[in-house]
mmCIF file of C-alpha atoms in Angstrom:
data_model
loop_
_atom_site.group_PDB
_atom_site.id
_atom_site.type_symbol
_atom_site.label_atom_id
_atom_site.label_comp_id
_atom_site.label_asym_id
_atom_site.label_seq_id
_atom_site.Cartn_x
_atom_site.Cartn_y
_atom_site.Cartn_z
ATOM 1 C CA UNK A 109 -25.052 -103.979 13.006
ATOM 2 C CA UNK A 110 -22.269 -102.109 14.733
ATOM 3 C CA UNK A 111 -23.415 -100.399 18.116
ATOM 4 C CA UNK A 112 -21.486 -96.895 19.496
ATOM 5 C CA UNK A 113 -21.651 -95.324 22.739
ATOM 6 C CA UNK A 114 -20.849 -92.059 22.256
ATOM 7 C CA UNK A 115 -19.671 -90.135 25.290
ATOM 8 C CA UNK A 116 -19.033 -86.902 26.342
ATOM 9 C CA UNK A 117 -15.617 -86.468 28.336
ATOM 10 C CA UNK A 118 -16.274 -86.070 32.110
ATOM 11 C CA UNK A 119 -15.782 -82.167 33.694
ATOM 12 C CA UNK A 120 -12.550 -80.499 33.449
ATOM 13 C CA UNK A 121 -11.052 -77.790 34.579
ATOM 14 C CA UNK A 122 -12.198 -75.378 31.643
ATOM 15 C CA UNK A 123 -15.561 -76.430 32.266
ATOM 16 C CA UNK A 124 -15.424 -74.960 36.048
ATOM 17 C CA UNK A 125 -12.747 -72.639 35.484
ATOM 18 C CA UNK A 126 -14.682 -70.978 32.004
ATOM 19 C CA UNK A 127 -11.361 -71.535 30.285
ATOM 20 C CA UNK A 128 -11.841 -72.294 26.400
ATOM 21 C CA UNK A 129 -10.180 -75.634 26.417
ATOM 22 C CA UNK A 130 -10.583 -76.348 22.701
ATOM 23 C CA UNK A 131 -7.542 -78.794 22.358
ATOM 24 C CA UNK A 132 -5.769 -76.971 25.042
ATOM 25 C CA UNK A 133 -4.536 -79.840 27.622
ATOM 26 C CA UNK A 134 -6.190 -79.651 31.192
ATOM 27 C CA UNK A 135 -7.375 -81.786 33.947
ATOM 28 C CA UNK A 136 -10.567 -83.526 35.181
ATOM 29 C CA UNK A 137 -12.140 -81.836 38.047
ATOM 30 C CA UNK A 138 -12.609 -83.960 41.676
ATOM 31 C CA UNK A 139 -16.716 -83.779 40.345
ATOM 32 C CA UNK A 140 -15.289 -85.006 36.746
ATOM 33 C CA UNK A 141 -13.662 -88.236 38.594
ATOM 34 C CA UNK A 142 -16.495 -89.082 40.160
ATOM 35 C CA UNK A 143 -18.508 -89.045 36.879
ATOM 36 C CA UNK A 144 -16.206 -90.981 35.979
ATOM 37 C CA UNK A 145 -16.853 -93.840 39.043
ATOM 38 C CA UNK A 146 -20.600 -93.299 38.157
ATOM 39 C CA UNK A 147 -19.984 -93.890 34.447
ATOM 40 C CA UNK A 148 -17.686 -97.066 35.464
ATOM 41 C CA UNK A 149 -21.116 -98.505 37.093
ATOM 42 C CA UNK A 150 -23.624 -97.550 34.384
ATOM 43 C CA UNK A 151 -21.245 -99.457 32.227
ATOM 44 C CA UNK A 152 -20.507 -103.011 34.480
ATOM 45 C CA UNK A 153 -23.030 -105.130 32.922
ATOM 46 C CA UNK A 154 -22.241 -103.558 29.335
ATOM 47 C CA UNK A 155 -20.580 -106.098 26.802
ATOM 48 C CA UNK A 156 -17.423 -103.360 25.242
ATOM 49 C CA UNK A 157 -15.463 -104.893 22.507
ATOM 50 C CA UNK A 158 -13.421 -102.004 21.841
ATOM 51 C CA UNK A 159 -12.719 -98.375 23.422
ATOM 52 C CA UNK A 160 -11.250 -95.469 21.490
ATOM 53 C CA UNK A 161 -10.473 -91.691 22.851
ATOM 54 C CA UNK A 162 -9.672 -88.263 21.382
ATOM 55 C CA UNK A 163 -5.914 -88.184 22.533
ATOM 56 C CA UNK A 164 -6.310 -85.217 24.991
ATOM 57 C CA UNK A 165 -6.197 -85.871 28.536
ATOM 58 C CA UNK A 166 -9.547 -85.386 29.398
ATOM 59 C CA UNK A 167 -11.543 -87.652 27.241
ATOM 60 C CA UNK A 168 -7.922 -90.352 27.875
ATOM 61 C CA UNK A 169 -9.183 -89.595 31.352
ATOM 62 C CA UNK A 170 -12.713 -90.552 31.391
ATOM 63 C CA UNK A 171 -12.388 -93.584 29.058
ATOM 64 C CA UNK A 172 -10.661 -95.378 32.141
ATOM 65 C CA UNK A 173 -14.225 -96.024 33.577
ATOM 66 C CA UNK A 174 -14.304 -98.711 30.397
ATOM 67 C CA UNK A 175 -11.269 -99.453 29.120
ATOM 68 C CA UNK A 176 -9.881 -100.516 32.470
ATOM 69 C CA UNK A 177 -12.989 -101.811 33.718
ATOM 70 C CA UNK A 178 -13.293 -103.766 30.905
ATOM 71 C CA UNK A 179 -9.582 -105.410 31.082
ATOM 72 C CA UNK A 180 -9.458 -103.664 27.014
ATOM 73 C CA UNK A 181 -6.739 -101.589 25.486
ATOM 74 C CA UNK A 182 -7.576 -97.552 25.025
ATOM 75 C CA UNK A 183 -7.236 -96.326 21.094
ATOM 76 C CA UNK A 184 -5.971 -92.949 20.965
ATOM 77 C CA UNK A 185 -7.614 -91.019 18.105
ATOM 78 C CA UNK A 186 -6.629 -87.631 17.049
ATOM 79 C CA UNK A 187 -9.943 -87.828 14.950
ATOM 80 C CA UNK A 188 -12.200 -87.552 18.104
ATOM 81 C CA UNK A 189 -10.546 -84.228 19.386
ATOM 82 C CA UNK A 190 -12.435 -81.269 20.508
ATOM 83 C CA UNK A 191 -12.710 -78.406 17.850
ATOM 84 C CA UNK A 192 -9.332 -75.995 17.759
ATOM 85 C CA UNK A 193 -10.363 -72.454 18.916
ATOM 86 C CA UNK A 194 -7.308 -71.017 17.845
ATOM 87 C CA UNK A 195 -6.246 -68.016 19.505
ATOM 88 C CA UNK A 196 -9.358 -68.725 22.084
ATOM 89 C CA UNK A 197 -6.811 -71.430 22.980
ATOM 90 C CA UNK A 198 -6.696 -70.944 27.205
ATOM 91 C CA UNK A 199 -8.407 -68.274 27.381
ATOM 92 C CA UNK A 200 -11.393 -67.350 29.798
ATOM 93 C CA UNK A 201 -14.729 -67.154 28.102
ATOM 94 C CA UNK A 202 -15.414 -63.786 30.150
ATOM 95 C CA UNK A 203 -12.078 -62.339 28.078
ATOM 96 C CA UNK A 204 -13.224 -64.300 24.998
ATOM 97 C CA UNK A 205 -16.983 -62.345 25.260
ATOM 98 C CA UNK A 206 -15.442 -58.899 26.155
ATOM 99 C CA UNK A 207 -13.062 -58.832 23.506
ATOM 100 C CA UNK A 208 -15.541 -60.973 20.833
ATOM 101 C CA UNK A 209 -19.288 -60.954 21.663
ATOM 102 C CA UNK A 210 -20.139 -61.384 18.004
ATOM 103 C CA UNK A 211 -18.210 -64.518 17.438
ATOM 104 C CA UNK A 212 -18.891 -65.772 21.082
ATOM 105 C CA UNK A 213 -22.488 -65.230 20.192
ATOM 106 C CA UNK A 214 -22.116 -67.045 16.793
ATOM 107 C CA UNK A 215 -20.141 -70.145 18.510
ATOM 108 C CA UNK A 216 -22.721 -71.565 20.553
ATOM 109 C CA UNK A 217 -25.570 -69.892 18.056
ATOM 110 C CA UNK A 218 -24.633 -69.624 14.601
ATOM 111 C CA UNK A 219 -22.734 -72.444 13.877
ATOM 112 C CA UNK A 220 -22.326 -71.872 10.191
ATOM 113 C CA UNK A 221 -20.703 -68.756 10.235
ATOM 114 C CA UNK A 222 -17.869 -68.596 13.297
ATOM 115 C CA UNK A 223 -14.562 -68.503 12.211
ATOM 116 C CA UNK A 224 -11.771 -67.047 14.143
ATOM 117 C CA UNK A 225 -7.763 -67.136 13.456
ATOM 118 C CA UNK A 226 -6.054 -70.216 13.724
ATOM 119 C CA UNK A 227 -9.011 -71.832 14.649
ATOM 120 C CA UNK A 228 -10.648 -74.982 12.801
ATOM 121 C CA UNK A 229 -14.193 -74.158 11.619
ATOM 122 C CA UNK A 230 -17.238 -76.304 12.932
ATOM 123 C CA UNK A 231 -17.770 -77.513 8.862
ATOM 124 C CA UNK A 232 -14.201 -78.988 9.431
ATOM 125 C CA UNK A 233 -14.718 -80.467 12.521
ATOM 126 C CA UNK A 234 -17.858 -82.014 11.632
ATOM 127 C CA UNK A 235 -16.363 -83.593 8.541
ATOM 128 C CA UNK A 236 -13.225 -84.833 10.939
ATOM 129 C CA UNK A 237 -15.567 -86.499 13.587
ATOM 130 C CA UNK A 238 -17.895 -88.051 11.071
ATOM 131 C CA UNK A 239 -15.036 -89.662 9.024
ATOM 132 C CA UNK A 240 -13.605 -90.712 12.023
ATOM 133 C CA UNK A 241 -16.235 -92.441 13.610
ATOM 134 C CA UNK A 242 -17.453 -94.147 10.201
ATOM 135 C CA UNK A 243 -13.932 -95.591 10.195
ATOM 136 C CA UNK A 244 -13.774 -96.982 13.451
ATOM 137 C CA UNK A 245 -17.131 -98.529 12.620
ATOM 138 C CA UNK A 246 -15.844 -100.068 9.175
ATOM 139 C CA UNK A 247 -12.795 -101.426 10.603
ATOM 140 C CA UNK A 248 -15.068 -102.967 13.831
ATOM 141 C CA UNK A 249 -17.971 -104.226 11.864
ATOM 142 C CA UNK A 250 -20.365 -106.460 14.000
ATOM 143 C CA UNK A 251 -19.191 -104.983 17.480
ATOM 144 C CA UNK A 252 -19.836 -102.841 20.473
ATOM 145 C CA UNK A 253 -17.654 -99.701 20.750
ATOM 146 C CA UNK A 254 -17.290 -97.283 23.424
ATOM 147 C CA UNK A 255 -15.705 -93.781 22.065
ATOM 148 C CA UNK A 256 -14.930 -90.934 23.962
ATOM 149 C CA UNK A 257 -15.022 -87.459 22.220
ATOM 150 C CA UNK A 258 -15.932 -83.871 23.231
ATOM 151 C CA UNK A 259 -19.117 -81.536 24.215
ATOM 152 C CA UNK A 260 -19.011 -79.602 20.912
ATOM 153 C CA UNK A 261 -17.106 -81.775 18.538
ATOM 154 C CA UNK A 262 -20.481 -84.436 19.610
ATOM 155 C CA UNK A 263 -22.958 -81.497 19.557
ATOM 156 C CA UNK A 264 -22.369 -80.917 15.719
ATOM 157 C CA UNK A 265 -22.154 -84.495 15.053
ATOM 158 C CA UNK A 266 -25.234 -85.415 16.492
ATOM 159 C CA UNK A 267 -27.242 -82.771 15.029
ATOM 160 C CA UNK A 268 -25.256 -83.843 11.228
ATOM 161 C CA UNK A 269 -26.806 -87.129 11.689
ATOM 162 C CA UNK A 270 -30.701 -86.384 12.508
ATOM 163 C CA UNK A 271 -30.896 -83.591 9.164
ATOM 164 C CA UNK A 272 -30.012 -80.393 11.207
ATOM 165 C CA UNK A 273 -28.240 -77.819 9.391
ATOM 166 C CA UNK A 274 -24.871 -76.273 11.181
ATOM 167 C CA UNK A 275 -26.839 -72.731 10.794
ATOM 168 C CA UNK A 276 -29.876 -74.518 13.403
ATOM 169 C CA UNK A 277 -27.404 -76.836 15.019
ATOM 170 C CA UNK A 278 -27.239 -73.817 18.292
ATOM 171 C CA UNK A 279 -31.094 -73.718 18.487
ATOM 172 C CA UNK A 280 -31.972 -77.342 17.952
ATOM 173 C CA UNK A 281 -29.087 -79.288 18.999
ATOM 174 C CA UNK A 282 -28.360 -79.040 22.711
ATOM 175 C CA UNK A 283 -24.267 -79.936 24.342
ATOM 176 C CA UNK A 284 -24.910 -82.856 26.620
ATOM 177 C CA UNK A 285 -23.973 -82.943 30.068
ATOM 178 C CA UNK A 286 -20.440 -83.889 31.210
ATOM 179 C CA UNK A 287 -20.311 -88.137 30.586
ATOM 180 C CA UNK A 288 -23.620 -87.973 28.442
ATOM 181 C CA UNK A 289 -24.053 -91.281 26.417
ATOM 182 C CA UNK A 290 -25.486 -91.404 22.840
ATOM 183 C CA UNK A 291 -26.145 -94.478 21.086
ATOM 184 C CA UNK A 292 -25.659 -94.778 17.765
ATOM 185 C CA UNK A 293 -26.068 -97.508 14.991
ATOM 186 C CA UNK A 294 -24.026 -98.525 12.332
ATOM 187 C CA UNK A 295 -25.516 -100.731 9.205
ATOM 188 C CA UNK A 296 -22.743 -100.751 7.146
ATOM 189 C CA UNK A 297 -23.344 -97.563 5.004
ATOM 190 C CA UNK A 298 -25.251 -95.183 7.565
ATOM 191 C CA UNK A 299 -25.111 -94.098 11.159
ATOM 192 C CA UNK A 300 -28.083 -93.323 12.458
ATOM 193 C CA UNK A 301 -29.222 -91.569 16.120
ATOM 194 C CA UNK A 302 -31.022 -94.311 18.611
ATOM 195 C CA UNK A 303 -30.936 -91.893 21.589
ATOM 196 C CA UNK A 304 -28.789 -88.860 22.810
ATOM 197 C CA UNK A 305 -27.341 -87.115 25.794
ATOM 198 C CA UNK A 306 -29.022 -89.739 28.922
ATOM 199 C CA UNK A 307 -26.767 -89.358 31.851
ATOM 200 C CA UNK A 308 -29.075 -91.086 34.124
ATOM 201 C CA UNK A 309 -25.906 -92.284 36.173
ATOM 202 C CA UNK A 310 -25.807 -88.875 37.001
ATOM 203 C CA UNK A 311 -29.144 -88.929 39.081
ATOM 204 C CA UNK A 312 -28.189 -92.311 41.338
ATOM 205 C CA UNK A 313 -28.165 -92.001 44.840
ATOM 206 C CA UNK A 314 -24.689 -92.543 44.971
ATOM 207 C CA UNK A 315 -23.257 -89.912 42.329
ATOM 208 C CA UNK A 316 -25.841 -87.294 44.217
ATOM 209 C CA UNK A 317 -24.941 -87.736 47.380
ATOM 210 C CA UNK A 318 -21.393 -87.006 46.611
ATOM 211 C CA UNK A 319 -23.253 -83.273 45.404
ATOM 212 C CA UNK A 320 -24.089 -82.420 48.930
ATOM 213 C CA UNK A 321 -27.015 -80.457 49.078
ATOM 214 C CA UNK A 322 -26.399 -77.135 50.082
ATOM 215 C CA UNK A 323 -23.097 -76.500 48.115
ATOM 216 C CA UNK A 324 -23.159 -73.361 45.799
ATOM 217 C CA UNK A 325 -23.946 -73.617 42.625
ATOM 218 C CA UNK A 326 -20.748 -72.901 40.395
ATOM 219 C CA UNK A 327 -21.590 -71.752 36.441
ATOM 220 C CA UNK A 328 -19.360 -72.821 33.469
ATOM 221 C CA UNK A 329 -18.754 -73.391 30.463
ATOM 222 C CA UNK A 330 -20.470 -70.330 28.101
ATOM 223 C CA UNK A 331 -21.909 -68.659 31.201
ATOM 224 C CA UNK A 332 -20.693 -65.345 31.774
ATOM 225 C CA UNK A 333 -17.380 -65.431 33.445
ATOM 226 C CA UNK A 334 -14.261 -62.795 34.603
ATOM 227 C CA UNK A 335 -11.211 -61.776 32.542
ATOM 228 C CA UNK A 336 -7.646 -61.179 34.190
ATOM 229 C CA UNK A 337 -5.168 -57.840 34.045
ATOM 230 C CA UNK A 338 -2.029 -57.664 36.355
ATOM 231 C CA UNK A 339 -2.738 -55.796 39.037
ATOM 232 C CA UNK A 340 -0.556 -52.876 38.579
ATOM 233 C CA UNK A 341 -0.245 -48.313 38.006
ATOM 234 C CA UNK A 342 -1.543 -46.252 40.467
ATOM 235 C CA UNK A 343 -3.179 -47.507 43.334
ATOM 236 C CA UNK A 344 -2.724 -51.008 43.015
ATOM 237 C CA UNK A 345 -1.186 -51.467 46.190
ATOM 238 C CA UNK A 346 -3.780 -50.001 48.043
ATOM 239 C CA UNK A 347 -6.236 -52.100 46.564
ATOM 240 C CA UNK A 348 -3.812 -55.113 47.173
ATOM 241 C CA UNK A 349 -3.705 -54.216 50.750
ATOM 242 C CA UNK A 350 -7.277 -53.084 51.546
ATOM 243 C CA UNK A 351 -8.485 -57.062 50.091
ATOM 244 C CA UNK A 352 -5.564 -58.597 52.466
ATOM 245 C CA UNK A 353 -7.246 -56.440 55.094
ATOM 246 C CA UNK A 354 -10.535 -57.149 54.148
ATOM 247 C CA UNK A 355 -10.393 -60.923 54.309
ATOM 248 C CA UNK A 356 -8.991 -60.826 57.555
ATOM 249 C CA UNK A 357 -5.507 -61.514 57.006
ATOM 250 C CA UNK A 358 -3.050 -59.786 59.970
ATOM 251 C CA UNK A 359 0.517 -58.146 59.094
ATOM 252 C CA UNK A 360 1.438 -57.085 55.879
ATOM 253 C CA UNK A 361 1.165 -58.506 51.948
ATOM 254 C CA UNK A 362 3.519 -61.222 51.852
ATOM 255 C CA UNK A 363 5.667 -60.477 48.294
ATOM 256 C CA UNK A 364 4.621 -62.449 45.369
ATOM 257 C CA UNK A 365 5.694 -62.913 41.774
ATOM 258 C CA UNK A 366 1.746 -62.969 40.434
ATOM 259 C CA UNK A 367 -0.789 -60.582 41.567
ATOM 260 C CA UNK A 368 -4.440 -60.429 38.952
ATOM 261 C CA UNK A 369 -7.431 -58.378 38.945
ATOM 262 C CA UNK A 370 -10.225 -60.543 38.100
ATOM 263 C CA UNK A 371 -12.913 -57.953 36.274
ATOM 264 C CA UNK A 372 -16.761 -58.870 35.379
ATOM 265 C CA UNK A 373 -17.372 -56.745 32.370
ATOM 266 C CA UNK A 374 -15.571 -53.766 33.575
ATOM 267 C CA UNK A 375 -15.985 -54.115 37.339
ATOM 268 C CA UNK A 376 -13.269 -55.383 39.833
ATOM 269 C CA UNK A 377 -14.724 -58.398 41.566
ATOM 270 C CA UNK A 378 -11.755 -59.993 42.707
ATOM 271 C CA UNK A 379 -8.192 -60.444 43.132
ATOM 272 C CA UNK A 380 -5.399 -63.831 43.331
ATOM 273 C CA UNK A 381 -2.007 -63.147 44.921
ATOM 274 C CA UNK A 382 0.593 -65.879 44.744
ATOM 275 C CA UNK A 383 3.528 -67.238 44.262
ATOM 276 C CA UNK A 384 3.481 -69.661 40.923
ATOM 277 C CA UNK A 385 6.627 -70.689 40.870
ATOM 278 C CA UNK A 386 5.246 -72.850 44.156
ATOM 279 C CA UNK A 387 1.929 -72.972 43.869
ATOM 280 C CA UNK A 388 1.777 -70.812 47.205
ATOM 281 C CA UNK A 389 -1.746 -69.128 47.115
ATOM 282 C CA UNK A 390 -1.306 -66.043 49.714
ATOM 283 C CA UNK A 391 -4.863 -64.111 48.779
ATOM 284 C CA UNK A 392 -8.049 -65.328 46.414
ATOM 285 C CA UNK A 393 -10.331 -62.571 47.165
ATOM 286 C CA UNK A 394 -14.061 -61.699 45.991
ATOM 287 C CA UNK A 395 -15.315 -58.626 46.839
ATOM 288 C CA UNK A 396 -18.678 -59.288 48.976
ATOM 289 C CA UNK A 397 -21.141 -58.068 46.149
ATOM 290 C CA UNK A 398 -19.881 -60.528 43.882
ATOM 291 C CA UNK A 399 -19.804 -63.528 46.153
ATOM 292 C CA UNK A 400 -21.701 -66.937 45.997
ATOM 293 C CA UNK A 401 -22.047 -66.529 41.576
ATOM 294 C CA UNK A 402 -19.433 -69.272 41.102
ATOM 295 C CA UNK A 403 -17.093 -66.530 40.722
ATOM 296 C CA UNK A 404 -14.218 -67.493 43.144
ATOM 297 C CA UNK A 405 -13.734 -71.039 41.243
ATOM 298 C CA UNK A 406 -12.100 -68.804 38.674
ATOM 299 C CA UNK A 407 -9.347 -67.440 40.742
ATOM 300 C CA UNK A 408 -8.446 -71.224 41.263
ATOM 301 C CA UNK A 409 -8.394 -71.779 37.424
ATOM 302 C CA UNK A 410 -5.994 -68.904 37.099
ATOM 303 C CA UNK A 411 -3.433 -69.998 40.031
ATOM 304 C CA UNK A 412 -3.598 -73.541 38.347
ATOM 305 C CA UNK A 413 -2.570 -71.902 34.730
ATOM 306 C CA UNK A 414 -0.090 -69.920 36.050
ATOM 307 C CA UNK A 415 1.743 -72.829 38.425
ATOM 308 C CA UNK A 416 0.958 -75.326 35.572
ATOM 309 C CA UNK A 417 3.368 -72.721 33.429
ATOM 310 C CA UNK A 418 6.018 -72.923 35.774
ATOM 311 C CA UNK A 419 5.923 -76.957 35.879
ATOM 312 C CA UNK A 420 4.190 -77.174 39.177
ATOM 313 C CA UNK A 421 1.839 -80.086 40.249
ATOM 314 C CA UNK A 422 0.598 -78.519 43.814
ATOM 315 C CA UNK A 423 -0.810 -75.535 45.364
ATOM 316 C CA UNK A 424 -0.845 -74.819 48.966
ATOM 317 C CA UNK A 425 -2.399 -72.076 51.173
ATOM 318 C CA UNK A 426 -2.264 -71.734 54.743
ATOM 319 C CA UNK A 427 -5.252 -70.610 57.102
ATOM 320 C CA UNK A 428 -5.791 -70.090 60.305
ATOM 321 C CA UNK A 429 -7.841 -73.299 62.298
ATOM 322 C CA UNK A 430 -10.968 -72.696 62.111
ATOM 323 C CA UNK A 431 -10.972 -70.004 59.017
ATOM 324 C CA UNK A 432 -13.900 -69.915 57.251
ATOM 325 C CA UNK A 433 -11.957 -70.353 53.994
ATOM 326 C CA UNK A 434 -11.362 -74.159 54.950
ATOM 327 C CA UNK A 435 -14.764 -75.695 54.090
ATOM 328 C CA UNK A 436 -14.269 -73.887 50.735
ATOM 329 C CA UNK A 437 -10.752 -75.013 50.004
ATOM 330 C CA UNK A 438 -12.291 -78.679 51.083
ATOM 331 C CA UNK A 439 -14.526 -78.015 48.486
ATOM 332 C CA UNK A 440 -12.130 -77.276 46.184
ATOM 333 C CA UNK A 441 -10.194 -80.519 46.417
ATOM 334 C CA UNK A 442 -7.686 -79.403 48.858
ATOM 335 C CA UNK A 443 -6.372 -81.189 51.641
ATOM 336 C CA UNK A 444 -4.514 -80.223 55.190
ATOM 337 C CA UNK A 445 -0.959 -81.686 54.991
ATOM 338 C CA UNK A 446 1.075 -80.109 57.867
ATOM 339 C CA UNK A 447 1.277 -76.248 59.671
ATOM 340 C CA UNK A 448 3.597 -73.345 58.558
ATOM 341 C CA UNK A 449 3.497 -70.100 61.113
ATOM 342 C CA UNK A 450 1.133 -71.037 63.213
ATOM 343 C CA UNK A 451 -1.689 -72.340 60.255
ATOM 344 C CA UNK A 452 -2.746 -74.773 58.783
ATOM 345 C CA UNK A 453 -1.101 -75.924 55.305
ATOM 346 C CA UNK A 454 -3.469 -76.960 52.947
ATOM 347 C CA UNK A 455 -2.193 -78.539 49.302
ATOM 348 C CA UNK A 456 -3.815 -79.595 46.098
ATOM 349 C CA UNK A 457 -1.960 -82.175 43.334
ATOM 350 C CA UNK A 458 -2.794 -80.559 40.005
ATOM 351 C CA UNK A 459 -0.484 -83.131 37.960
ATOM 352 C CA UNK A 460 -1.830 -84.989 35.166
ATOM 353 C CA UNK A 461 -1.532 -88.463 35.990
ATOM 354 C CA UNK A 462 1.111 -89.949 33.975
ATOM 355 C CA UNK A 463 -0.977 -93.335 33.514
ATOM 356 C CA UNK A 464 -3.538 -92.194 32.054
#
């Protein structure tokens, strides 16, 4: 009997940042590395004989919790990848549902029937995962695998193997959590379900107390999310300044290459002014009515996008001591590295790391 743990990759940026990812390349998040470190310990005791990964960064990412743990070489496999959502590709899911609530509705719902340009359709990517994995278990007859695939991509599988039709796949089959390990058998000719979706590692003492209770809750993935315009025509510069005002900020705007209206539906709730080609963030602004909704992750997302674009690995922003905005940028992942003008400098490495 051949024994797989399945596993979902740990959260990246498109999770927080309600960016499709699809096979569009990102990052984990500073939450998705310490999934991994909890994963790492669920797995100590674990006999591994082999690891494989979908190829994209993410799931290469989180398979380091084994592989390396585990002294065993990482299989990259194409086969595993997340489904291709086309011309979703990078986009956020609040453009993605304003421009395409039917299909948005059918992609987590109705399984059988999305289908957008350039995109791969669920029937294909079932039929990729399953042959893949069937494969892998061929060629490692006997053994213990660890492979590392993706939320949806495992979602259809899963629900393949236990009789449930791609049409009730969205009602029946639930996406696991971020690291969630299913265990699956091999006999030779069948794979068969043992369990699905546990991440117990998740509820240790030591993964939660990393959560810190008290921090705002911040939705992703399919939840309801903003979609970006460039803030320009008439009036734009008031608005501009009246948000620099607004948050406190003294003199005027600072000039910058990248200024975007972040819109929920069709309302303005908030606005990121920076400089991309540096990765200097000047203003990420919610309006007060649309604060504490996991809202101002998003502005984040974008500046990381854009500076990505422009081949940067770092943002900075500089606040006054004592601003309130440095317990969120903490949050965040950022760090203070020096003083510009009187403030504090605060930076962020958003570089993949070239070892993984």
């Amino acid at each position: 009997m051949t024994t797989i743990y399945l596993i979902r990759h740990a959260e990246a940026e498109g999770n927080l940042y309600r960016i499709a990812q699809g096979q569009h390349e990102s990052s984990l998040t500073d939450r998705g590395w310490r999934q991994v470190k909890a994963l790492e310990h669920r797995f100590a005791g674990v006999h591994i004989d082999a690891v494989y990964a979908s190829d994209l960064y993410r799931t290469r990412a989180t398979a380091t919790a084994i592989y390396r743990a585990h002294g065993l070489p990482l299989h990259r496999c194409p086969g595993l990848r997340e489904i291709c959502v086309g011309d979703w590709e990078g986009r956020t899911w609040g453009d993605i549902a304003r421009a395409t609530p039917q299909a948005m509705a059918d992609f987590g719902g109705r399984m059988d029937r999305w289908s957008i340009p350039g995109a791969e359709t669920p029937a294909e990517v079932l039929a990729r995962v399953r042959r893949t994995v069937e494969d892998i278990a061929r060629e490692n007859p006997g053994k213990t695998l660890a492979l590392f695939s993706h939320g949806y991509a495992i979602r259809l599988l899963l629900a393949d193997l236990q009789g449930i039709s791609l049409r009730d796949t969205g009602e029946k089959s639930p996406t696991g959590d971020n690291t969630a390990v299913s265990l699956l058998e091999w006999d030779g000719e069948r794979l068969r379900v043992v369990w699905q979706n546990d991440n117990s590692h998740l509820k240790t003492p030591a993964y939660l107390e990393g959560e810190r209770p008290g921090r705002a809750k911040r939705a992703f993935a399919l939840e309801p999310g903003l979609w970006f315009r460039p803030l320009e025509g008439p009036g734009a510069a008031e608005r501009l300044s009246a948000a620099w005002a607004e948050a406190g900020e003294p003199g005027p705007v600072p000039g910058a290459s990248l200024a975007l209206e972040g819109l929920l539906e069709e309302e303005l709730a908030g606005l990121l002014h920076m400089a991309p080609e540096t990765g200097r963030i000047y203003l990420a602004y919610i309006r007060p009515e649309f604060r504490r909704r996991g809202l101002g992750i998003q502005l984040l997302g974008q500046a990381v996008l854009h500076t990505r674009a422009q081949g940067g690995e770092e943002l900075s922003a500089a606040l006054f001591p004592g601003s309130p905005g440095e317990a969120y940028l903490r949050d965040c992942g950022f760090a203070p590295q020096g003083a510009a003008e009187g403030r504090t400098l605060w930076r962020k490495h958003i570089g993949f790391d070239p070892s993984v």
